[in-house]
mmCIF file of N, CA and C and ligand atoms in Angstrom:
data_model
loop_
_atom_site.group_PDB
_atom_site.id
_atom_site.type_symbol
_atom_site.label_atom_id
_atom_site.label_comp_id
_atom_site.label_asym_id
_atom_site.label_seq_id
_atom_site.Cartn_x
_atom_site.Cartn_y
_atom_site.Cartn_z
ATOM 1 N N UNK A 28 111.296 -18.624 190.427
ATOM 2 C CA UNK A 28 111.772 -17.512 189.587
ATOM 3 C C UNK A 28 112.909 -17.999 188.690
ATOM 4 N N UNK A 29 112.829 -17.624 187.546
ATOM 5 C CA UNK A 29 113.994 -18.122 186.087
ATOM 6 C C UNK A 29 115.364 -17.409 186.984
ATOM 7 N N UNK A 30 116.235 -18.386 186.546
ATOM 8 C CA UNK A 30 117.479 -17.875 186.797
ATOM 9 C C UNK A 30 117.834 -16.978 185.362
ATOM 10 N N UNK A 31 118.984 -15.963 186.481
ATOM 11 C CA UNK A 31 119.877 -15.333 185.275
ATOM 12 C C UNK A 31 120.198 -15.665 184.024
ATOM 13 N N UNK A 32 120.118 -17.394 184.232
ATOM 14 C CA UNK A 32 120.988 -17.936 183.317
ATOM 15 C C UNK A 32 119.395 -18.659 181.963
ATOM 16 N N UNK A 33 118.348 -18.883 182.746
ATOM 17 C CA UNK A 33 117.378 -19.310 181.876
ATOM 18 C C UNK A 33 116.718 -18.147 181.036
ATOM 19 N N UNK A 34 116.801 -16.543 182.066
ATOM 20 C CA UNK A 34 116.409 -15.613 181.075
ATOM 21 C C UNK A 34 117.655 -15.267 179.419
ATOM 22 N N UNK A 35 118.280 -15.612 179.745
ATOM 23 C CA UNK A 35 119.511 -15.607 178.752
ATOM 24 C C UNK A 35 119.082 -16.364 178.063
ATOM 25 N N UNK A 36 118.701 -17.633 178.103
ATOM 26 C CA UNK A 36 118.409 -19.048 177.215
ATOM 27 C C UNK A 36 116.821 -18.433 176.588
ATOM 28 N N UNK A 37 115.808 -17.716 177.108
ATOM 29 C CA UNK A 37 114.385 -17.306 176.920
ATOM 30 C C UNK A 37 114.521 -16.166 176.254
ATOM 31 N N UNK A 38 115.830 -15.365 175.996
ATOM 32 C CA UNK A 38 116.091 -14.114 175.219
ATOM 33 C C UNK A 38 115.856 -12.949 176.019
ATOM 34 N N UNK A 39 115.442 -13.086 177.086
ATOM 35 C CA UNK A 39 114.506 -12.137 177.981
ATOM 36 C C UNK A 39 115.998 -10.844 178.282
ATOM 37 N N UNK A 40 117.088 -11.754 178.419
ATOM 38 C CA UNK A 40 118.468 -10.306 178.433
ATOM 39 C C UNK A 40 119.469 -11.259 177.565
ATOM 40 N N UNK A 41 120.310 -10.134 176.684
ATOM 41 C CA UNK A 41 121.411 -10.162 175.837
ATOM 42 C C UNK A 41 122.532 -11.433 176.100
ATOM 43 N N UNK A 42 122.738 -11.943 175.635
ATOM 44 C CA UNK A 42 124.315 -12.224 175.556
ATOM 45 C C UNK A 42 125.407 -12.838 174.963
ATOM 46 N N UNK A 43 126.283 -12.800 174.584
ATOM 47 C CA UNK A 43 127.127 -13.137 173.705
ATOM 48 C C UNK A 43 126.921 -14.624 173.427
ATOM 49 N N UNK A 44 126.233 -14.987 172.688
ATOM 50 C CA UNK A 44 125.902 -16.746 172.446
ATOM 51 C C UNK A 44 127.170 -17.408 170.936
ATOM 52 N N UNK A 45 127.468 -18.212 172.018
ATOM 53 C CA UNK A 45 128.984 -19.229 171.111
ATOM 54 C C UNK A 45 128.607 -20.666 170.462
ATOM 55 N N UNK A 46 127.592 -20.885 170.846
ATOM 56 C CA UNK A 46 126.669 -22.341 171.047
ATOM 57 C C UNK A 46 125.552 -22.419 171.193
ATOM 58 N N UNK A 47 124.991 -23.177 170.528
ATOM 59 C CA UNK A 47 123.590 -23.435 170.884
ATOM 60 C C UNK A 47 122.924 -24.895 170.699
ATOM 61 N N UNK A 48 122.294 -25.418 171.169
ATOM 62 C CA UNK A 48 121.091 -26.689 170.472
ATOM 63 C C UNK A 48 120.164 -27.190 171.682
ATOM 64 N N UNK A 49 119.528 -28.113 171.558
ATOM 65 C CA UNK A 49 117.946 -28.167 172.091
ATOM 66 C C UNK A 49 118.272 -28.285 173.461
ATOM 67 N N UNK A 50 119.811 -28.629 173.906
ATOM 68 C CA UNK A 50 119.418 -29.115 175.564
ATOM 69 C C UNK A 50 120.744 -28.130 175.979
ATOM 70 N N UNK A 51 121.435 -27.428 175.108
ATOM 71 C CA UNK A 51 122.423 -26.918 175.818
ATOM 72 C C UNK A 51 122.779 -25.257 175.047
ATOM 73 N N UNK A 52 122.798 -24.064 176.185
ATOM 74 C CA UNK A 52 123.627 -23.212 175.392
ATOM 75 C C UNK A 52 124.736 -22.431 175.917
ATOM 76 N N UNK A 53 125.967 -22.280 174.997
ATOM 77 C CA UNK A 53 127.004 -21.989 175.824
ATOM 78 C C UNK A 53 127.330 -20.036 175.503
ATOM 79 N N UNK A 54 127.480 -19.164 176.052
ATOM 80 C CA UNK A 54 127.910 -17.415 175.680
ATOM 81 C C UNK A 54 129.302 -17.136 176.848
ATOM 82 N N UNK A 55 129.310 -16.103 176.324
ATOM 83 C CA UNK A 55 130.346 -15.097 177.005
ATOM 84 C C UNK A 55 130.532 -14.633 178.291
ATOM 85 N N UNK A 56 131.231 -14.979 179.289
ATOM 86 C CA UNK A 56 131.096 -14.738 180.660
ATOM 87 C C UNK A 56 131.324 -13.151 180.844
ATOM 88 N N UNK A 57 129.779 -12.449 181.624
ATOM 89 C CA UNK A 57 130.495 -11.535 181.506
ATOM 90 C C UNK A 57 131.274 -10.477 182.422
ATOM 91 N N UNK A 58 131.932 -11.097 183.119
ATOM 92 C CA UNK A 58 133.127 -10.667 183.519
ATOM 93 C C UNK A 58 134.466 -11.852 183.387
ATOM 94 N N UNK A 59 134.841 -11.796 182.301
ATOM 95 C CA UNK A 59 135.554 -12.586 182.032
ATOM 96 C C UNK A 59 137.466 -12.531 182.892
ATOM 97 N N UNK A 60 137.650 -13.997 183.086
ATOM 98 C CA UNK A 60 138.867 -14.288 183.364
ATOM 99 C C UNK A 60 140.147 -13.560 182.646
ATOM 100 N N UNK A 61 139.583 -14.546 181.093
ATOM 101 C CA UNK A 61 141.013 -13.852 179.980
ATOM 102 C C UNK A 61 139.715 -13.948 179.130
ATOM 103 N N UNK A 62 140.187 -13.111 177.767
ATOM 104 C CA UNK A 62 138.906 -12.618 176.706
ATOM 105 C C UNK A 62 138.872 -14.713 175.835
ATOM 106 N N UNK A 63 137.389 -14.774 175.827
ATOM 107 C CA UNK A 63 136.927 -15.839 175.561
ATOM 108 C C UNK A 63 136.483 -16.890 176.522
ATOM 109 N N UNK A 64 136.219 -16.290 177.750
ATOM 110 C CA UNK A 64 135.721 -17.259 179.106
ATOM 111 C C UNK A 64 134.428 -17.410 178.706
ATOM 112 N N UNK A 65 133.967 -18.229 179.194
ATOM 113 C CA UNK A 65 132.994 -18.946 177.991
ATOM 114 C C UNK A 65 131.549 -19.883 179.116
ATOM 115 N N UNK A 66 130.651 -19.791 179.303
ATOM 116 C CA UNK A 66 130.026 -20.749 179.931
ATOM 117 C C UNK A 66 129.136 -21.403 179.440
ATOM 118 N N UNK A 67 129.286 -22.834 179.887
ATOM 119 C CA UNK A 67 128.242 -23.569 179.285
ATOM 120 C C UNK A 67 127.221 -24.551 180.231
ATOM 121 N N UNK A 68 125.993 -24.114 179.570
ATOM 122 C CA UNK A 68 125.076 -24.079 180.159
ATOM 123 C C UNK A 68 123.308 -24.966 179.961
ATOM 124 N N UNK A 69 123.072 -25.836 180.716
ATOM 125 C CA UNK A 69 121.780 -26.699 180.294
ATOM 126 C C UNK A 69 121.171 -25.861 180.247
ATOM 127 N N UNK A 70 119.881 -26.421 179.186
ATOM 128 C CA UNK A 70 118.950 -25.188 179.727
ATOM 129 C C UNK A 70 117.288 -25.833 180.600
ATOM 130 N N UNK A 71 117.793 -27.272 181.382
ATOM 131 C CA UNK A 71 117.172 -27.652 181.987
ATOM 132 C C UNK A 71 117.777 -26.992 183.420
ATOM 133 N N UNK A 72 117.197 -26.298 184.259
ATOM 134 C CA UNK A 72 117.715 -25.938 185.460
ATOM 135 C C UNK A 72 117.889 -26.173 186.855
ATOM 136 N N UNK A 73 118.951 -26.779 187.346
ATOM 137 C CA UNK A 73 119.257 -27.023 188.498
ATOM 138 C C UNK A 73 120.145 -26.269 188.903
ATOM 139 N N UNK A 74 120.336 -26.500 190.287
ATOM 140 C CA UNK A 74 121.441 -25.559 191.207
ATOM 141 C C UNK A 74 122.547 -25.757 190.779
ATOM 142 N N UNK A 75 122.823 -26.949 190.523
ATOM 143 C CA UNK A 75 124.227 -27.375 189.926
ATOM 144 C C UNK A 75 125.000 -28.376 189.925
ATOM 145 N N UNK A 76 126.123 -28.832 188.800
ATOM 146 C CA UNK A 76 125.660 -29.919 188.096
ATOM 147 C C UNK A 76 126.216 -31.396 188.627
ATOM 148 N N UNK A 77 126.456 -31.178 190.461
ATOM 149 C CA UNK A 77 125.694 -32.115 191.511
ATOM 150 C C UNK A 77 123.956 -32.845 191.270
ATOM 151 N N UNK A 78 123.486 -31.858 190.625
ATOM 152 C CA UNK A 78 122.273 -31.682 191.311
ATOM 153 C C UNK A 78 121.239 -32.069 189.949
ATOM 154 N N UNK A 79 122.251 -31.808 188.952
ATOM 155 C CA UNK A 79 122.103 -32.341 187.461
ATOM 156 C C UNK A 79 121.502 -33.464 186.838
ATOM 157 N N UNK A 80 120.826 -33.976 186.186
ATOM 158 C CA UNK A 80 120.320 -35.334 185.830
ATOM 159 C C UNK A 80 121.523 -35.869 184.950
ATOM 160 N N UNK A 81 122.183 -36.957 184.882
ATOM 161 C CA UNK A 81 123.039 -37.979 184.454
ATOM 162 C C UNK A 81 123.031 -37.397 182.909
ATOM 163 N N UNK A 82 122.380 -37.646 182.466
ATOM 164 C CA UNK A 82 122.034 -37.322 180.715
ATOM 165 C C UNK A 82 122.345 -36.126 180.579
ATOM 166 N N UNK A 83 122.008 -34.842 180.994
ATOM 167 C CA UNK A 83 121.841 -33.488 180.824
ATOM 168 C C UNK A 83 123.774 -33.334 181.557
ATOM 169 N N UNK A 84 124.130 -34.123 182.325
ATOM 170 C CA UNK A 84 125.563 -33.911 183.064
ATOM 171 C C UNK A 84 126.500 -34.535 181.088
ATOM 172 N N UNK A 85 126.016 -35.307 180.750
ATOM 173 C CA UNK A 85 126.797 -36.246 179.916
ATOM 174 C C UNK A 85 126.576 -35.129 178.382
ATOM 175 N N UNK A 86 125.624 -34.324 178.307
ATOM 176 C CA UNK A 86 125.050 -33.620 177.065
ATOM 177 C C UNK A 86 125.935 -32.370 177.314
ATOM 178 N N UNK A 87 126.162 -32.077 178.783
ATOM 179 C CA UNK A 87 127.111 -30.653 178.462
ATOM 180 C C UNK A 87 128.273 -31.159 178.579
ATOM 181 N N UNK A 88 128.794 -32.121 179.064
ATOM 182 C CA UNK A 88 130.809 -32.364 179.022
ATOM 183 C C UNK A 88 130.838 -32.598 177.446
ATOM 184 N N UNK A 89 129.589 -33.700 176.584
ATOM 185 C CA UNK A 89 130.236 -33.410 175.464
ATOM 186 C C UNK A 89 130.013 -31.995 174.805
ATOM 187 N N UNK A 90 129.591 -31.416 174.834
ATOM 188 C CA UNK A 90 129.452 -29.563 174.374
ATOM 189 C C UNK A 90 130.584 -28.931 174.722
ATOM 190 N N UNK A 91 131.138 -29.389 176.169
ATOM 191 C CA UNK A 91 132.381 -28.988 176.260
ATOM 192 C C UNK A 91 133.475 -29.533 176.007
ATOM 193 N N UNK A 92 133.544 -30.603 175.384
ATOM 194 C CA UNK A 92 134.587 -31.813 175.071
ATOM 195 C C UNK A 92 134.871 -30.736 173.165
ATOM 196 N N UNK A 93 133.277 -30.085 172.377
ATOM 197 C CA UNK A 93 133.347 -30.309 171.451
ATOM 198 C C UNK A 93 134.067 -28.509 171.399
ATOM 199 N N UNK A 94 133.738 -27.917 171.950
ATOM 200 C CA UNK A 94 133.765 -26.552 171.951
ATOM 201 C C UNK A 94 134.871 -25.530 172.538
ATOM 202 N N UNK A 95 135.891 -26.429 173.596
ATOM 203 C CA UNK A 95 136.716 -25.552 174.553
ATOM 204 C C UNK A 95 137.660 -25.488 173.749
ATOM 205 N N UNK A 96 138.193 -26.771 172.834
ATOM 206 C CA UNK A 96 139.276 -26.674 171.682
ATOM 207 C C UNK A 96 139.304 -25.835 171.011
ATOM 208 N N UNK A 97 137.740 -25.066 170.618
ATOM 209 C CA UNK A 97 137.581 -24.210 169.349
ATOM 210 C C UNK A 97 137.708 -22.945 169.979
ATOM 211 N N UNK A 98 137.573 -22.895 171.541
ATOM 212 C CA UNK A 98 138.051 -21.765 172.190
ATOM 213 C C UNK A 98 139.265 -20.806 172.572
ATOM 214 N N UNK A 99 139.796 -22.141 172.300
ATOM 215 C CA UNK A 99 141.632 -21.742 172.778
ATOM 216 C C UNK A 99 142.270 -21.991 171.418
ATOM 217 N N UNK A 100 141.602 -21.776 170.110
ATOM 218 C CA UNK A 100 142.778 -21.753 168.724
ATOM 219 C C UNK A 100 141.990 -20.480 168.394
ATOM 220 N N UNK A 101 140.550 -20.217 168.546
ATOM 221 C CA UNK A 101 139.733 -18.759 168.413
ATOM 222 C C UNK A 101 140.186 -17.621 169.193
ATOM 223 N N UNK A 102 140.798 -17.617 170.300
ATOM 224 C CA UNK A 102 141.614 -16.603 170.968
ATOM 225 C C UNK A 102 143.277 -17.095 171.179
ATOM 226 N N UNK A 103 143.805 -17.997 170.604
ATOM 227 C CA UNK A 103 145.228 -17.802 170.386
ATOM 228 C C UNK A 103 145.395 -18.164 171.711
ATOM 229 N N UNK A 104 144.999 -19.181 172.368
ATOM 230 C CA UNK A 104 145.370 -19.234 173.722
ATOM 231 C C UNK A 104 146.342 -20.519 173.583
ATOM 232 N N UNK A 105 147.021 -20.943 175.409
ATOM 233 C CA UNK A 105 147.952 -21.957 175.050
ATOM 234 C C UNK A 105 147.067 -23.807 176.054
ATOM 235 N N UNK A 106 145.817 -23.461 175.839
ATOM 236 C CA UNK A 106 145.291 -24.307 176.948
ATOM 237 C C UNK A 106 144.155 -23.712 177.651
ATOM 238 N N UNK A 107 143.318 -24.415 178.707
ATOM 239 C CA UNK A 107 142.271 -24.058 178.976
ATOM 240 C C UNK A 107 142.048 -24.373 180.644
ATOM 241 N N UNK A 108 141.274 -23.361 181.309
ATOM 242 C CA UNK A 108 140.848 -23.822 182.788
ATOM 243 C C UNK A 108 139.560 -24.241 182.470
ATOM 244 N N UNK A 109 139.302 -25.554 182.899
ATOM 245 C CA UNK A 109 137.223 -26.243 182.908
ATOM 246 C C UNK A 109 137.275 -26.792 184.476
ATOM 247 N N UNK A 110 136.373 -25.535 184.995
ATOM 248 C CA UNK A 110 135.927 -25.678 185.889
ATOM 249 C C UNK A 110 134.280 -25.499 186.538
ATOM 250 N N UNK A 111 133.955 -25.966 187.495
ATOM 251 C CA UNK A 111 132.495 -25.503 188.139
ATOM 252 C C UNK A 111 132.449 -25.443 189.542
ATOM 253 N N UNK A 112 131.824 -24.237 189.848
ATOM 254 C CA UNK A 112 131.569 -24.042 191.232
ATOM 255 C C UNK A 112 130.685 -24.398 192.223
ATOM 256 N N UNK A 113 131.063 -25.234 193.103
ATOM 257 C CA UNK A 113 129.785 -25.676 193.482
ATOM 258 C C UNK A 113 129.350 -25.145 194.904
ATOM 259 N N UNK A 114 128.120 -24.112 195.398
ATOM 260 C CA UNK A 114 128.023 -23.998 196.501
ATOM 261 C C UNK A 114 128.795 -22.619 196.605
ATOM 262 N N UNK A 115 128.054 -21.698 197.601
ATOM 263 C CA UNK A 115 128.909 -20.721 197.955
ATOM 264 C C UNK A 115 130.042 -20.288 198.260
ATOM 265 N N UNK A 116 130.086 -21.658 199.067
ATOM 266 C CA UNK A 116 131.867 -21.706 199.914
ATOM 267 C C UNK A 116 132.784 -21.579 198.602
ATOM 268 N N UNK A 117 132.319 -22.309 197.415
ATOM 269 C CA UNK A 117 133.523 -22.114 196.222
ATOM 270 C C UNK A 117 133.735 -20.992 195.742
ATOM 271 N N UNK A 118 132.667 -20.168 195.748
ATOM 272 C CA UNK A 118 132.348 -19.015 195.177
ATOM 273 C C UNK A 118 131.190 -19.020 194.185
ATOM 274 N N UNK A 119 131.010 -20.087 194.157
ATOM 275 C CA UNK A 119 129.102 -20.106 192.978
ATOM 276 C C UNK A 119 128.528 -19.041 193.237
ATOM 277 N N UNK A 120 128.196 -18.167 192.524
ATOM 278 C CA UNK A 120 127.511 -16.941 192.684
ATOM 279 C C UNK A 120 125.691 -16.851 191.366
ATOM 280 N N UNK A 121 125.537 -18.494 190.466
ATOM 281 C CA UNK A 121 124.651 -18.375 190.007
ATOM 282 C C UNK A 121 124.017 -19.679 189.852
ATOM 283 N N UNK A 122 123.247 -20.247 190.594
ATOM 284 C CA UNK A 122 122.870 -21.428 191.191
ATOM 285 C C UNK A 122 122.152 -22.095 190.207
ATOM 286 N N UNK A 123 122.633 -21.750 188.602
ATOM 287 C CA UNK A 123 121.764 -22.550 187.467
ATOM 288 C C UNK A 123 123.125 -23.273 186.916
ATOM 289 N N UNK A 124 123.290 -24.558 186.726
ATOM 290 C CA UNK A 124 124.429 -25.423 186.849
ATOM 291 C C UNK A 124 124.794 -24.709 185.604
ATOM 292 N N UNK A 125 126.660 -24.973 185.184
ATOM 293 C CA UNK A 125 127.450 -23.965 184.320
ATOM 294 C C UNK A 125 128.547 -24.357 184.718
ATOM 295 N N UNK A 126 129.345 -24.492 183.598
ATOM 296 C CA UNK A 126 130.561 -25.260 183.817
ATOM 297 C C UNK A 126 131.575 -23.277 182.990
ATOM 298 N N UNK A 127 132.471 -23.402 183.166
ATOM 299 C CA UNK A 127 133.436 -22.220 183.255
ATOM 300 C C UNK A 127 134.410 -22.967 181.975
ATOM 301 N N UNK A 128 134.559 -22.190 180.586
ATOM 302 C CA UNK A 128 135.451 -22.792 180.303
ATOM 303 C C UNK A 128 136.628 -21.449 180.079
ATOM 304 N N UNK A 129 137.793 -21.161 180.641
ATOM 305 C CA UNK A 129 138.747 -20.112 180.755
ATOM 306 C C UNK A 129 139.801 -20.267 179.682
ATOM 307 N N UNK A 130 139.982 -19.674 178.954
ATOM 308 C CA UNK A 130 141.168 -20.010 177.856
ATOM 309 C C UNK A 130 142.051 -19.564 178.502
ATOM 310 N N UNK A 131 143.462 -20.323 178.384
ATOM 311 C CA UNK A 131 144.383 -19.682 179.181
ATOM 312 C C UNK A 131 145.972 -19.302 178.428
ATOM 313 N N UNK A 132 146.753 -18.720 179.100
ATOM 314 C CA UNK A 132 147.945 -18.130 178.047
ATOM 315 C C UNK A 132 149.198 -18.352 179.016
ATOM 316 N N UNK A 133 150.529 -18.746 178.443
ATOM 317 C CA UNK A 133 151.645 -18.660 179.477
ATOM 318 C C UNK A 133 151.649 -17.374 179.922
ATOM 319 N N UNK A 134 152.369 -17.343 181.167
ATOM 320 C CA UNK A 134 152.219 -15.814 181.859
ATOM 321 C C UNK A 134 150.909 -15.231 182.012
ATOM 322 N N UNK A 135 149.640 -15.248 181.651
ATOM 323 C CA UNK A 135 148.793 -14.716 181.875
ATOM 324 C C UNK A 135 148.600 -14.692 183.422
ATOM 325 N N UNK A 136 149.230 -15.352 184.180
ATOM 326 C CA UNK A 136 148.940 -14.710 185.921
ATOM 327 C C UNK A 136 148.065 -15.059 186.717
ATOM 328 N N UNK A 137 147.143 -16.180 185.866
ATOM 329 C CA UNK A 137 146.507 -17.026 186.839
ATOM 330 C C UNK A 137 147.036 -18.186 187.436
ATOM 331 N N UNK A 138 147.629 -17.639 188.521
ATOM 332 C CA UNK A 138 148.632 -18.874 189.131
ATOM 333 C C UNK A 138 147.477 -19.920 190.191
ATOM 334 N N UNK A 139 147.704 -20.964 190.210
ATOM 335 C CA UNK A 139 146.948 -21.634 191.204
ATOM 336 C C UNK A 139 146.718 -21.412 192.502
ATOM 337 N N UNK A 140 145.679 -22.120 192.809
ATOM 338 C CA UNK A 140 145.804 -22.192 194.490
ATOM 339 C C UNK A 140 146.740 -22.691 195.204
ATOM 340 N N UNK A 141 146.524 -21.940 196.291
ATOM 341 C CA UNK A 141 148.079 -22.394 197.323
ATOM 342 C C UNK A 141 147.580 -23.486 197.902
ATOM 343 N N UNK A 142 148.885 -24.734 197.925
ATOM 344 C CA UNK A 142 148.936 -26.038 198.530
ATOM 345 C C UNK A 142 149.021 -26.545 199.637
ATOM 346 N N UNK A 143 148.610 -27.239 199.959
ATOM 347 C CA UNK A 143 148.628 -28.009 201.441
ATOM 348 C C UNK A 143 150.145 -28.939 200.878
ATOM 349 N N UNK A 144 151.017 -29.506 202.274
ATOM 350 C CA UNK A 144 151.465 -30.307 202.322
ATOM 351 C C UNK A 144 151.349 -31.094 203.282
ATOM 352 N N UNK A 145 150.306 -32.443 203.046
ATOM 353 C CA UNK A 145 149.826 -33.317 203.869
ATOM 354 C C UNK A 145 150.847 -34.720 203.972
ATOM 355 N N UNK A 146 151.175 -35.298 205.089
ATOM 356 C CA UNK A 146 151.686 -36.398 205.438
ATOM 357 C C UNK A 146 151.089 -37.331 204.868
ATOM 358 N N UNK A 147 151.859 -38.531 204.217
ATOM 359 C CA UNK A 147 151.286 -39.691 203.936
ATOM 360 C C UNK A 147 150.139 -40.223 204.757
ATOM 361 N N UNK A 148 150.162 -40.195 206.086
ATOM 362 C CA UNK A 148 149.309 -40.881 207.207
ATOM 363 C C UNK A 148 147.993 -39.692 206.672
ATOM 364 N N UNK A 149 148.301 -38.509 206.715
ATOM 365 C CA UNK A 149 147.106 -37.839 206.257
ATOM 366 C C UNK A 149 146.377 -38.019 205.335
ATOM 367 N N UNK A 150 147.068 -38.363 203.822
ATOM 368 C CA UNK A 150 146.217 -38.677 202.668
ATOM 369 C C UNK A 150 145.411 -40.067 202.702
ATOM 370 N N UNK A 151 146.477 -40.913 203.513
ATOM 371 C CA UNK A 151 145.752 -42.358 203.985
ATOM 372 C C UNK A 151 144.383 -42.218 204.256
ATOM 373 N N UNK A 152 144.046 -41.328 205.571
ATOM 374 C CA UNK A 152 142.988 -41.153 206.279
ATOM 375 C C UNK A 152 141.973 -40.820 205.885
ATOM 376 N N UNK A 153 142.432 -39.595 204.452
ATOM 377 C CA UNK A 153 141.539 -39.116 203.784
ATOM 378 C C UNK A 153 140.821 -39.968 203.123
ATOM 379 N N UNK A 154 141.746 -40.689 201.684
ATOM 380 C CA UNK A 154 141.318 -41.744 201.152
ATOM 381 C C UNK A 154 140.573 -42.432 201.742
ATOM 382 N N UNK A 155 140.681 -42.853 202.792
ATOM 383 C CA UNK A 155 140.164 -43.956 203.861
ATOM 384 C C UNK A 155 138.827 -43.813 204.031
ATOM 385 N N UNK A 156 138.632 -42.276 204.416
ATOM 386 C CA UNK A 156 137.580 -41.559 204.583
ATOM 387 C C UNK A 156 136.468 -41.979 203.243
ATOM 388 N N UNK A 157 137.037 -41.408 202.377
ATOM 389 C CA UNK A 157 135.957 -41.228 201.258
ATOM 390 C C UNK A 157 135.747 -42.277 200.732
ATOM 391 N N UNK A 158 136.292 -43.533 200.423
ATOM 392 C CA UNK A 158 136.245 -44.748 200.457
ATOM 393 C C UNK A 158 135.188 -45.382 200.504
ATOM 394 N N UNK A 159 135.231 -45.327 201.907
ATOM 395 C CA UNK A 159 134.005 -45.907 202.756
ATOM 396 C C UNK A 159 132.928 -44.986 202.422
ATOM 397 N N UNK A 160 132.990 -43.617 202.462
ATOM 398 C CA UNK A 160 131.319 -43.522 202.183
ATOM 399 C C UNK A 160 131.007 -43.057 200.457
ATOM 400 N N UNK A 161 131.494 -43.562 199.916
ATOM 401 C CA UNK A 161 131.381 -43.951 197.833
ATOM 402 C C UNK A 161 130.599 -45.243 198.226
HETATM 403 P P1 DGP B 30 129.939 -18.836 189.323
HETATM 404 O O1 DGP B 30 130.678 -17.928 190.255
HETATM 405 O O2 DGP B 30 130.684 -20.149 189.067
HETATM 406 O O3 DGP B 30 128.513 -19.062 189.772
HETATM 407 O O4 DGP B 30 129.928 -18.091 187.931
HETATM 408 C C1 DGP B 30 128.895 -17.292 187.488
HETATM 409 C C2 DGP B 30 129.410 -16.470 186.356
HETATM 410 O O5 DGP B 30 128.310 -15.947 185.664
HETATM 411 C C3 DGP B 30 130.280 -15.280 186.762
HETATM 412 O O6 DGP B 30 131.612 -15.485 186.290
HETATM 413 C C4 DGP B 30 129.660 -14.085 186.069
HETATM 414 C C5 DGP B 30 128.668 -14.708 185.115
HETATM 415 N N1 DGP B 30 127.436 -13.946 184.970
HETATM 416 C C6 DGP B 30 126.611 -13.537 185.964
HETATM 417 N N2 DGP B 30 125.562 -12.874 185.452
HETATM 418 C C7 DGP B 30 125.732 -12.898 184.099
HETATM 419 C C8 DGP B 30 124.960 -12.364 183.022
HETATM 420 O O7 DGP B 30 123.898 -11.757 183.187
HETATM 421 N N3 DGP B 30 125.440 -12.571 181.767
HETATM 422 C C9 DGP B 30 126.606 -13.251 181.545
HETATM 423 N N4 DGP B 30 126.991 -13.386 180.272
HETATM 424 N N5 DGP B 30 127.351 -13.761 182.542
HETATM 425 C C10 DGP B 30 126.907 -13.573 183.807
#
């Protein structure tokens, strides 16, 4: 079954389109962060963009390399959140890969996530960890 996100790309439902061309299109999130949250989107479909083919991963960072700039001087913003969710646990709620681009503003109130403070011996371990299985 087409995802949410391929009937959007097939015209089949509405939506605010910012971008477009043969392998990528980016519209309007719609429930947006701050006004101009923006997603961009292959329109080859995978779960997500883990799961992505190399080329189609390299065709949307530049879409978003070319486009998030024009996002944050088009809404007067001071900077940008580019993010993607991967997997439920993050909160992925649409399993057709999509990168999040959030324009962002001083004070606007999206404060970060709360921090761990891990011991040196801890980050060691970690590192250590992932290391070995790269
Ligand atoms: P994520 O949680 O990372 O999977 O983000 C999915 C986003 O997709 C979420 O912020 C809301 C947005 N979204 C879901 N359905 C639609 C839709 O039908 N149209 C538009 N424009 N955005 C949608």
């Amino acid at each position: 079954m087409p995802s949410i996100f391929s009937k959007i790309i097939s015209r089949e439902i509405p939506a605010h389109i910012v971008y477009e061309d043969e392998n990528t299109i980016a519209f309007l999130d719609i429930n947006p962060v701050n006004p101009g949250h923006t997603l961009v989107v292959p329109k080859e479909e995978a779960p997500n963009i883990l799961e992505s083919s190399p080329e189609v991963v390299r065709h949307l960072l530049d879409v978003v390399q070319k486009i998030a700039p024009v996002i944050v001087r088009a809404t007067e913003s001071d900077g940008c959140t580019i993010t993607a969710n991967i997997g439920e646990a993050s909160g992925q709620s649409v399993f057709h890969t999509h990168i999040h681009i959030i324009p962002r503003k001083y004070g606007d109130g999206h404060i970060g996530w709360s921090q761990l403070n891990p011991s040196s011996n801890e980050l060691s371990q970690t590192a250590q960890k992932i290391k070995e299985m790269i």
